[in-house]
Short mmCIF file of C-alpha atoms and ligand atoms in Angstrom, two decimals:
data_model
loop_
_atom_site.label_atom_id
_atom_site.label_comp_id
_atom_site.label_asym_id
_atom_site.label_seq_id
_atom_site.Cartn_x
_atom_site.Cartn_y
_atom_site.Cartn_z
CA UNK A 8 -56.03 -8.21 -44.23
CA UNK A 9 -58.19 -8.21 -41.09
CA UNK A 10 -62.30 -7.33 -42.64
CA UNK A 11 -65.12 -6.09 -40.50
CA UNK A 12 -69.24 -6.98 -40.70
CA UNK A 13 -71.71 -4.22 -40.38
CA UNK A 14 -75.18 -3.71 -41.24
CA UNK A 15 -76.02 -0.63 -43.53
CA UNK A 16 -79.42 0.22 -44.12
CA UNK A 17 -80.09 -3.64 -43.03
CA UNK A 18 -77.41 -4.93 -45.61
CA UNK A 19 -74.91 -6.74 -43.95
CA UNK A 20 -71.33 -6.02 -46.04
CA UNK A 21 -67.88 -7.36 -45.04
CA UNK A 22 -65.33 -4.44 -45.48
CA UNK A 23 -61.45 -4.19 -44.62
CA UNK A 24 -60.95 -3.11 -41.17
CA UNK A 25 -60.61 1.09 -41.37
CA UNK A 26 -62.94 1.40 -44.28
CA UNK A 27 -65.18 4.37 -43.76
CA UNK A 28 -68.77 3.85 -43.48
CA UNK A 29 -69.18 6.20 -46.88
CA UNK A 30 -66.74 3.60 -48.62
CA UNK A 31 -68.47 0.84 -47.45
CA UNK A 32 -72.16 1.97 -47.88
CA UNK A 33 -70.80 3.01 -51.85
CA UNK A 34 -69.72 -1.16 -51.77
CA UNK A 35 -73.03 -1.83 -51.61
CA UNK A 36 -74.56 0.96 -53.30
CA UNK A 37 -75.92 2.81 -50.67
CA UNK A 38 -75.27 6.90 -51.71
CA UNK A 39 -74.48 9.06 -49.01
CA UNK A 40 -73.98 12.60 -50.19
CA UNK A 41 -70.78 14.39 -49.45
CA UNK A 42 -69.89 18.29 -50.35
CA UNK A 43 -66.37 18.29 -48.39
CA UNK A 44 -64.90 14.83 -49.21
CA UNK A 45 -62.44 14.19 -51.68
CA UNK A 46 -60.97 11.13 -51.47
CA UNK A 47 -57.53 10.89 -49.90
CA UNK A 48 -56.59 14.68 -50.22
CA UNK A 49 -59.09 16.32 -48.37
CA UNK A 50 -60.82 14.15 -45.68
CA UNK A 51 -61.59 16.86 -43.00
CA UNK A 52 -65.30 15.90 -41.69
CA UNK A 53 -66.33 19.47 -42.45
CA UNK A 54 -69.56 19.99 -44.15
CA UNK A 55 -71.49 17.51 -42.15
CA UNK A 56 -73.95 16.93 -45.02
CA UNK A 57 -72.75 13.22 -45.40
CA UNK A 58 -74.08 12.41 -41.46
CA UNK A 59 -75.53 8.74 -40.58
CA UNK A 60 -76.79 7.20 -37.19
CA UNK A 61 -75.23 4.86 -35.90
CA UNK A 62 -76.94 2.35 -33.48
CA UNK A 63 -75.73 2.74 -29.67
CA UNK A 64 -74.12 6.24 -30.32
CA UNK A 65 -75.12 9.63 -28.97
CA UNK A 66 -74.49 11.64 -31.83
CA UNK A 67 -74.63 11.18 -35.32
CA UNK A 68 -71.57 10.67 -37.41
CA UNK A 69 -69.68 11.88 -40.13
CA UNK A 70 -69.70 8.50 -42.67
CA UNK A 71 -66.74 9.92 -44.91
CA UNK A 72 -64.09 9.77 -41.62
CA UNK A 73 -65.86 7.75 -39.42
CA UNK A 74 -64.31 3.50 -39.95
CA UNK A 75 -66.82 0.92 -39.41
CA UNK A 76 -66.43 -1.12 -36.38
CA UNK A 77 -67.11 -4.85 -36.12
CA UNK A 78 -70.75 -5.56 -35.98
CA UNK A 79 -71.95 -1.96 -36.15
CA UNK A 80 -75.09 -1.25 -37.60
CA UNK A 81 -75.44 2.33 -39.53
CA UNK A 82 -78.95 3.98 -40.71
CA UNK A 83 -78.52 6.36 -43.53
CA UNK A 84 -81.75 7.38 -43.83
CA UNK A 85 -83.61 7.82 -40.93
CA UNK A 86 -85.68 10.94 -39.43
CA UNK A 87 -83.12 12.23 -37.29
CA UNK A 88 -80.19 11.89 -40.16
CA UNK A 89 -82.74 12.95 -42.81
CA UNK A 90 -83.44 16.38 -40.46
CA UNK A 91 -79.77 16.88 -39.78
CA UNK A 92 -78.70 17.13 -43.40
CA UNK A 93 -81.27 19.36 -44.26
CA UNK A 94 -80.37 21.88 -41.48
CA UNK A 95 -76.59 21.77 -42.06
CA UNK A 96 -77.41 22.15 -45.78
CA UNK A 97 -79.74 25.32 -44.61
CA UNK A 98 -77.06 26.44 -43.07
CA UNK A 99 -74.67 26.46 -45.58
CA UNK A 100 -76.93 27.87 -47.95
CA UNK A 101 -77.86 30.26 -45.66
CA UNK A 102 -74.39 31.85 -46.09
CA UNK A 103 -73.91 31.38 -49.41
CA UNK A 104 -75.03 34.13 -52.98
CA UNK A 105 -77.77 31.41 -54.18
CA UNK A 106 -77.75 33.78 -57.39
CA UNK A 107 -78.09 30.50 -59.19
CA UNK A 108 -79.25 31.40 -62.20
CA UNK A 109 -75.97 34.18 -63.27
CA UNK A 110 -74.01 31.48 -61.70
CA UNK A 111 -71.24 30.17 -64.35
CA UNK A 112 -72.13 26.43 -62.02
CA UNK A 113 -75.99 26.72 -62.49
CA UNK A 114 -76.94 23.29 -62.94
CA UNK A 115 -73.29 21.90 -62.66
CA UNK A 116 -72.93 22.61 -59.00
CA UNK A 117 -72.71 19.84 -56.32
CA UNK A 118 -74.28 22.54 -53.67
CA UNK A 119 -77.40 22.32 -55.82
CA UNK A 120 -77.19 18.67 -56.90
CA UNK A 121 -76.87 17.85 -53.04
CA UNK A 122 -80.20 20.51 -52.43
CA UNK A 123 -82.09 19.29 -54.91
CA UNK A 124 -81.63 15.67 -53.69
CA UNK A 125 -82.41 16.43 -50.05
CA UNK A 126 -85.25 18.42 -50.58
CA UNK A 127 -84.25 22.09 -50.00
CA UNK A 128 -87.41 23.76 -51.22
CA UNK A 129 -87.07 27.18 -48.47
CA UNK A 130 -84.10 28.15 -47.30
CA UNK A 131 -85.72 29.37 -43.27
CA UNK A 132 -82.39 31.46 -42.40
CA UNK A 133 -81.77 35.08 -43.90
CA UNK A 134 -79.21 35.07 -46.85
CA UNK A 135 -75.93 36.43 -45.38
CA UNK A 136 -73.91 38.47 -48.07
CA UNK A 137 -70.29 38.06 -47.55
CA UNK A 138 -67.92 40.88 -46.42
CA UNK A 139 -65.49 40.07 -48.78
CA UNK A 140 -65.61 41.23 -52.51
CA UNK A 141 -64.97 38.55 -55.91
CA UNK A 142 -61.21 38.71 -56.72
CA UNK A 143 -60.59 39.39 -60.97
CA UNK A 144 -56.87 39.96 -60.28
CA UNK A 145 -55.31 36.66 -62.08
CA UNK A 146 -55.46 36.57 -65.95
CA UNK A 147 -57.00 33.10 -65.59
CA UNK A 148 -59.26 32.53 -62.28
CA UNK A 149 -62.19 34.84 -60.60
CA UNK A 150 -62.29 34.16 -56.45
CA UNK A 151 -65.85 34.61 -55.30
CA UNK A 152 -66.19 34.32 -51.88
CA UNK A 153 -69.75 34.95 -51.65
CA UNK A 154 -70.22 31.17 -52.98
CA UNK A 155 -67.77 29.43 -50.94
CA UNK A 156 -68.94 27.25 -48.38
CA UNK A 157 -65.33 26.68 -46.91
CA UNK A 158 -64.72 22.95 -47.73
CA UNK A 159 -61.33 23.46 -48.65
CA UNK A 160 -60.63 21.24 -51.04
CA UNK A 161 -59.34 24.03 -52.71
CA UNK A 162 -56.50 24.38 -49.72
CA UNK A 163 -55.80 20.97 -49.73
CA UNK A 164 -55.22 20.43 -53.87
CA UNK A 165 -53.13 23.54 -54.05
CA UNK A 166 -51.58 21.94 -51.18
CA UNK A 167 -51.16 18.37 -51.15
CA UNK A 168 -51.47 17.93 -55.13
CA UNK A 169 -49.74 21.10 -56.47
CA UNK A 170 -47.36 22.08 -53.33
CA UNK A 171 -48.12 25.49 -53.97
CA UNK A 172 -50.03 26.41 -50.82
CA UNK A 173 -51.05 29.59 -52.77
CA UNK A 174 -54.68 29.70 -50.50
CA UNK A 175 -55.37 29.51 -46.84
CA UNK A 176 -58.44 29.33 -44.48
CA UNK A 177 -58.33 33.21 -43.24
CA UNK A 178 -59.53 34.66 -40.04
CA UNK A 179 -61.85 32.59 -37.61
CA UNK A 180 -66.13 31.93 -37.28
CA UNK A 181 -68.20 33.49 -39.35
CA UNK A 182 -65.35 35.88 -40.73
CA UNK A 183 -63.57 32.72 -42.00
CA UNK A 184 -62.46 32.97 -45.78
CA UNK A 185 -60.42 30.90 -48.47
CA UNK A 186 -57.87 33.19 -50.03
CA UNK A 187 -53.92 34.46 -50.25
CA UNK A 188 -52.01 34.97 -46.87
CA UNK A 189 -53.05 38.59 -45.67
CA UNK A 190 -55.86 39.01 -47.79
CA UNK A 191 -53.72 40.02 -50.82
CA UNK A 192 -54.86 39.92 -54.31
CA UNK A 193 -54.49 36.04 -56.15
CA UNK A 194 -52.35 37.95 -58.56
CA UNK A 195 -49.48 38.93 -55.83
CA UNK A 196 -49.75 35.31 -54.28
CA UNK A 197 -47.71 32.22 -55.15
CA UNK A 198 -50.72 31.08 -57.47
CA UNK A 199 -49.79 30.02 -60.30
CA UNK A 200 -53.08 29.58 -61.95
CA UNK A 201 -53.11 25.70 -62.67
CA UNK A 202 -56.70 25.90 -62.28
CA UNK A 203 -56.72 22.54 -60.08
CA UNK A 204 -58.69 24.75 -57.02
CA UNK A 205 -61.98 25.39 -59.77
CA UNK A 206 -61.57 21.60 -60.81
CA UNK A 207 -62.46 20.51 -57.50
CA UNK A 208 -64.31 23.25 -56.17
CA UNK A 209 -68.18 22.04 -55.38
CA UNK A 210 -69.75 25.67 -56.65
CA UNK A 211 -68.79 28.43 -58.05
CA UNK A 212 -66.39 30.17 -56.01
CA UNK A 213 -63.49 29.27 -57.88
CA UNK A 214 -64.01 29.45 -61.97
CA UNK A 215 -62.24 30.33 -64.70
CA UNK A 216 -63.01 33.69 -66.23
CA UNK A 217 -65.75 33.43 -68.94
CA UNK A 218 -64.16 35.69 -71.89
CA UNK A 219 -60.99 37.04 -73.53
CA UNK A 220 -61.73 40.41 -72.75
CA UNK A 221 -61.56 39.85 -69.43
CA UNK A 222 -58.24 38.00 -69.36
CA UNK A 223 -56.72 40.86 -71.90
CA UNK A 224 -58.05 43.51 -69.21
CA UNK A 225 -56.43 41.77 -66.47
CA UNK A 226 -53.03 41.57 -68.66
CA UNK A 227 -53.68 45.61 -69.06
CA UNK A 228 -54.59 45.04 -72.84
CA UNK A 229 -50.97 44.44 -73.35
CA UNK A 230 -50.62 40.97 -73.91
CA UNK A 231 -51.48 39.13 -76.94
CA UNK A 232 -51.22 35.84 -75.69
CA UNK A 233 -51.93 34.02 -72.23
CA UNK A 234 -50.04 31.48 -71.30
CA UNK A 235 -51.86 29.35 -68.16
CA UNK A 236 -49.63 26.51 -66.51
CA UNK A 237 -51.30 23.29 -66.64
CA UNK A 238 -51.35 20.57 -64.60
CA UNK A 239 -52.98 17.16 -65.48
CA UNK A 240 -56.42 16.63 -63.93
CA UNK A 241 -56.55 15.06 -60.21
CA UNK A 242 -59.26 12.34 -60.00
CA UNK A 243 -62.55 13.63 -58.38
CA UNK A 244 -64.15 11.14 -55.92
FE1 LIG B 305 -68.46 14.21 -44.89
FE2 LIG B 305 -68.40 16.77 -45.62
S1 LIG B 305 -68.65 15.02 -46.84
S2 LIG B 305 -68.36 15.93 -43.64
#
């Protein structure tokens, strides 16, 4: 096993060769926050919250799928890193129903553990509302789109973890949404309502619906019992 030396945050840590800099700073118990990342199953760099600096490079990094190099030296904190994450985070928030109070998440949401912690206190860019309405069609799961901020984990558990491939990144820029192949309903879709996607979803665009009624309405009143396939919990990084 070849191991690496680099300086985080002026702690020098030795780390297997390939580590990422997010794995290695959590060695030493450096925190870096992360909205996308979820260890080994969805690793896509997307959210860009988790950013560090690191010395000699142009632009900042990723630290959940960047590796450490041999005698690099990362800052996880600094001004520039510090203003990035709070603009990114603006950004996504910026696009995103921050109804948080009716939220089914409100204070269990990693979007607002992740604000609070960076300092969100004004949001400077005009709420977008999405063009897409909340999906009720499954007996078991609501699909809000409003309050996704397209990390996909959600794609890649129904994916990698579940094979189903039920939900796929949809049209392109700011029309980009998570949901069924042609924009059909969850109910006509290959789901099949495991409820891994709302385990691992960061807020609440994926949940599982809040009463009975609801799940007897979506059955058309007819059935008297619901039966939801489960499938053991995956590990949450
Ligand atoms: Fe690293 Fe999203 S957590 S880019």
């Amino acid at each position: 096993m070849e191991l690496v030396t680099v300086k985080i945050d002026e702690q020098e840590v030795q780390v297997e060769k390939g580590t990422t800099i997010l794995e290695a700073a959590k060695k030493i118990g450096i925190q870096i926050p992360t909205l996308c990342h979820l260890k080994e199953i969805n690793e896509i760099g997307a959210c860009r919250v988790c950013v560090v600096e690191v010395e000699g490079a142009r632009t900042l990094s990723a630290s959940c799928v960047t590796p450490v190099g041999d005698g690099m030296a990362v800052h996880t904190t600094s001004p520039r890193v510090q203003h990035a994450r709070k603009l990114n985070l603006e950004l996504l928030l910026g696009d995103h129903d921050y109804s948080c109070p009716s939220c089914i998440r409100n204070l269990n949401c990693e979007l607002q553990d992740v604000a609070q912690k960076i300092g969100i206190r004004d949001i400077r860019f005009a709420q977008k509302k999405s063009k897409y309405p909340k999906d009720r069609s499954t007996a078991a799961l609501v699909r809000d789109p409003a309050k996704c901020i397209l990390c996909r984990r959600c794609v890649s558990v129904c994916e990698k973890v579940q094979t189903v491939r039920a939900i796929v990144p949809l049209e392109r820029g700011m029309k980009t949404v998570i949901g069924p192949a042609f924009h059909e309903a969850l109910t006509d879709s290959e789901c099949i309502q495991c409820g891994q996607c709302v385990l691992v979803c960061p807020t609440g665009a994926l949940y599982e619906k809040e009463n009975i009624d609801d799940v007897w309405s979506a059955l058309g009143n007819k059935e008297k019992h619901v039966v939801v396939q489960t499938a053991p919990a995956i590990r949450v990084a």
